[in-house]
Coordinates of C-alpha atoms in Angstrom, one line a residue:
Chain E
E1 CA 13.5 -6.9 11.3
P2 CA 12.7 -8.9 8.2
E3 CA 11.8 -7.0 5.2
V4 CA 10.5 -7.3 1.6
T5 CA 13.2 -6.7 -0.9
Q6 CA 12.7 -5.7 -4.5
T7 CA 15.1 -5.7 -7.5
P8 CA 16.0 -3.7 -9.5
S9 CA 15.3 -0.4 -7.9
H10 CA 15.0 1.2 -11.3
Q11 CA 14.3 -0.4 -14.6
V12 CA 14.2 1.5 -17.9
T13 CA 12.8 -0.3 -20.9
Q14 CA 11.6 0.4 -24.4
M15 CA 7.9 0.1 -25.3
G16 CA 7.0 -3.3 -26.4
Q17 CA 9.7 -5.0 -24.4
E18 CA 9.2 -7.6 -21.6
V19 CA 10.2 -6.8 -18.1
I20 CA 10.4 -8.9 -15.0
L21 CA 10.2 -7.3 -11.6
R22 CA 11.5 -9.4 -8.7
C23 CA 10.6 -9.6 -5.1
V24 CA 11.6 -11.6 -2.1
P25 CA 8.8 -11.5 0.4
I26 CA 9.3 -12.0 4.1
S27 CA 10.1 -15.7 4.6
N28 CA 7.2 -16.9 6.7
H29 CA 4.5 -14.9 4.9
L30 CA 1.8 -16.6 3.0
Y31 CA 0.1 -13.8 1.0
F32 CA 1.8 -11.9 -1.7
Y33 CA 0.8 -8.8 -3.6
W34 CA 1.8 -6.4 -6.3
Y35 CA 0.7 -2.7 -6.2
R36 CA 1.7 0.2 -8.4
Q37 CA 1.7 3.9 -8.0
I38 CA 1.7 6.2 -11.1
L39 CA 3.5 9.4 -10.3
G40 CA 1.2 11.7 -8.3
Q41 CA -1.6 9.1 -8.0
K42 CA -2.7 6.7 -5.4
V43 CA -1.3 3.3 -4.7
E44 CA -3.3 0.8 -6.8
F45 CA -3.9 -2.9 -6.2
L46 CA -2.8 -5.2 -9.1
V47 CA -2.9 -8.7 -7.9
S48 CA -2.8 -11.0 -4.8
F49 CA -1.3 -14.5 -4.7
Y50 CA -1.9 -17.2 -2.2
N51 CA -1.2 -21.0 -2.2
N52 CA 0.6 -20.8 -5.6
E53 CA -2.3 -19.1 -7.4
I54 CA -3.8 -15.8 -8.0
S55 CA -6.4 -15.0 -5.4
E56 CA -7.7 -11.7 -6.8
K57 CA -6.7 -9.3 -9.5
S58 CA -7.8 -5.8 -10.5
E59 CA -8.9 -4.5 -13.9
I60 CA -5.3 -3.2 -14.4
F61 CA -3.9 -6.7 -14.3
D62 CA -4.8 -7.7 -17.9
D63 CA -3.3 -10.4 -20.1
Q64 CA 0.0 -8.5 -20.4
F65 CA 0.7 -9.1 -16.7
S66 CA 1.6 -12.3 -15.0
V67 CA 2.9 -13.4 -11.6
E68 CA 5.0 -16.3 -10.6
R69 CA 6.5 -17.8 -7.5
P70 CA 9.2 -19.9 -9.2
D71 CA 10.7 -21.1 -5.9
G72 CA 10.3 -20.8 -2.2
S73 CA 11.5 -17.3 -2.0
N74 CA 11.0 -15.2 -5.1
F75 CA 7.8 -13.6 -6.3
T76 CA 7.9 -12.0 -9.8
L77 CA 5.7 -9.7 -11.9
K78 CA 6.1 -9.9 -15.6
I79 CA 4.8 -7.4 -18.1
R80 CA 5.0 -9.0 -21.5
S81 CA 4.8 -6.0 -23.8
T82 CA 5.3 -2.8 -21.9
K83 CA 3.4 0.4 -22.8
L84 CA 4.2 4.0 -21.9
E85 CA 1.4 4.0 -19.4
D86 CA 3.0 1.1 -17.5
S87 CA 5.6 3.6 -16.2
A88 CA 5.1 3.7 -12.4
M89 CA 6.5 2.5 -9.1
Y90 CA 5.7 -1.1 -8.5
F91 CA 5.5 -2.3 -5.0
C92 CA 5.6 -5.9 -3.8
A93 CA 4.0 -6.7 -0.4
S94 CA 3.5 -9.7 1.8
R95 CA 1.6 -10.5 4.9
G96 CA 1.5 -13.4 7.3
G97 CA -2.2 -13.8 7.5
T98 CA -5.5 -12.1 6.8
N99 CA -6.2 -9.0 8.9
S100 CA -2.5 -8.5 9.5
P101 CA -0.7 -5.6 7.9
L102 CA 1.0 -5.7 4.5
H103 CA 4.7 -5.1 4.5
F104 CA 6.0 -3.4 1.4
G105 CA 9.2 -3.4 -0.4
N106 CA 10.9 -0.1 -1.5
G107 CA 9.6 -0.5 -5.0
T108 CA 10.9 -0.7 -8.5
R109 CA 10.6 2.4 -10.6
L110 CA 9.7 1.3 -14.1
T111 CA 10.3 3.8 -16.9
V112 CA 9.0 2.8 -20.3
T113 CA 10.3 5.0 -23.2
Chain O
D1 CA -13.8 4.1 -8.0
Q2 CA -12.6 6.0 -4.9
Q3 CA -13.6 3.6 -2.0
V4 CA -11.1 5.3 0.3
K5 CA -10.7 9.0 0.3
Q6 CA -8.3 11.4 1.9
N7 CA -9.6 14.9 1.1
S8 CA -6.7 16.8 2.4
P9 CA -3.7 16.5 0.1
S10 CA -1.4 18.3 2.5
L11 CA -1.2 19.4 6.2
S12 CA 1.3 21.6 8.0
V13 CA 1.7 21.4 11.8
Q14 CA 4.1 23.0 14.2
E15 CA 6.5 20.7 16.1
G16 CA 5.0 19.6 19.4
R17 CA 1.4 20.1 18.3
I18 CA -1.1 17.5 17.3
S19 CA -1.5 16.3 13.7
I20 CA -4.9 15.0 12.7
L21 CA -5.2 13.2 9.4
N22 CA -8.6 12.2 8.1
C23 CA -9.9 9.4 5.9
D24 CA -13.4 8.5 4.7
Y25 CA -14.5 5.3 3.1
T26 CA -17.6 4.2 1.2
N27 CA -17.6 0.4 1.3
S28 CA -19.5 -0.8 4.4
M29 CA -17.9 -4.2 4.0
F30 CA -14.5 -2.8 5.0
D31 CA -13.6 -4.1 8.5
Y32 CA -9.9 -3.5 8.8
F33 CA -8.2 -0.2 8.5
L34 CA -4.6 0.8 8.4
W35 CA -2.4 3.8 8.2
Y36 CA 0.9 3.8 6.3
K37 CA 3.6 6.3 6.1
K38 CA 5.7 6.8 3.0
Y39 CA 9.0 8.6 2.5
P40 CA 10.2 9.4 -1.1
A41 CA 11.9 6.5 -2.8
E42 CA 10.7 4.0 -0.2
G43 CA 7.7 1.7 0.1
P44 CA 4.8 2.4 2.4
T45 CA 5.6 1.6 6.0
F46 CA 2.9 0.2 8.3
L47 CA 2.1 2.5 11.2
I48 CA -1.1 1.4 13.0
S49 CA -4.3 -0.5 12.3
I50 CA -7.7 -0.9 13.7
S51 CA -10.4 -3.5 13.2
S52 CA -14.1 -2.7 13.0
I53 CA -14.8 -4.1 16.4
K54 CA -12.9 -1.2 18.0
D55 CA -13.2 2.5 17.8
K56 CA -9.8 3.4 19.0
N57 CA -6.3 2.0 18.9
E58 CA -3.2 3.6 20.4
D59 CA 0.5 3.0 19.8
G60 CA 2.8 5.5 21.4
R61 CA 2.3 8.9 19.8
F62 CA -0.1 7.4 17.2
T63 CA -3.8 6.9 17.8
V64 CA -6.3 5.8 15.2
F65 CA -10.0 6.5 15.7
L66 CA -12.8 4.8 13.8
N67 CA -16.3 6.0 13.4
K68 CA -18.2 3.3 11.6
S69 CA -21.5 5.1 11.4
A70 CA -19.8 8.0 9.6
K71 CA -17.4 5.7 7.7
H72 CA -14.6 7.9 8.9
L73 CA -11.3 7.3 10.5
S74 CA -8.5 9.6 11.7
L75 CA -4.9 9.3 12.7
H76 CA -3.7 11.5 15.5
I77 CA 0.0 12.1 16.1
V78 CA 0.9 13.8 19.3
P79 CA 3.3 15.4 19.8
S80 CA 4.3 15.9 16.2
Q81 CA 8.0 15.7 15.3
P82 CA 9.9 16.9 12.2
G83 CA 10.7 13.2 11.4
D84 CA 7.0 12.6 11.0
S85 CA 7.0 14.6 7.8
A86 CA 6.0 12.2 5.1
V87 CA 3.0 11.2 3.0
Y88 CA 0.4 9.3 5.1
F89 CA -1.9 6.8 3.4
C90 CA -5.1 5.4 4.8
A91 CA -6.0 1.9 3.6
A92 CA -8.9 -0.5 4.1
S93 CA -9.8 -4.1 3.5
G94 CA -12.8 -6.3 3.8
Q95 CA -13.6 -10.0 4.1
T96 CA -13.2 -10.6 0.4
G97 CA -10.6 -12.8 -1.4
A98 CA -7.2 -12.3 0.0
N99 CA -8.1 -9.0 1.6
N100 CA -6.3 -6.7 -0.7
L101 CA -5.9 -3.2 0.5
F102 CA -7.6 -0.2 -1.0
F103 CA -5.6 3.0 -0.5
G104 CA -6.5 6.6 -0.3
T105 CA -4.6 9.2 -2.3
G106 CA -2.4 10.3 0.7
T107 CA -1.9 13.4 2.8
R108 CA 1.5 15.0 2.8
L109 CA 2.3 16.0 6.4
T110 CA 4.9 18.7 7.1
V111 CA 6.0 19.2 10.7
I112 CA 7.6 22.6 11.0
P113 CA 10.4 22.8 13.6

């Protein structure tokens, strides 16, 4: 069964550094998402992406965050200047259409020191 | 802004018995509901969904019930198996934007052999 893949599985970075989290969504999916889960908290929506542009973003997704689909397969989340509170699991997800389930990757654990 | 709530953080059930996980939502615009299962170090895995035009959807051992007037849904697992032990997230979306999902805080199910 096709799956969403995320790399790296764990990223450690120093505060103020830029990080790029990478995702390869399921190939025929059209909608792409980033979510995050801070340890012990709920899964939170960050941003959705469709037709090469952001469809919706949450309050968490401020100017430090950006997303890109640089080619036909990758979907990236960039954090320009990481803060301690950015430490979380970041999940990429994709779906084929509206009202179909999101399929999640296994996440990237980001640790900001 | 807790639009989706799972008030039970944990549930323990004997193997073979029924597990009932509950979820409440506040946004009457939600019209698509999903249950996800999550193991440690993995992303959420889609289990079952229901749209607001139905009140029940069944898939093998898993049944989701939706009570729109009460803004409540539940997931029934019968019979429960030790492999069902995981965190279960309820999620909801509505006809807005790219239909991002709003997640509950999760219920940790432990099935005792």
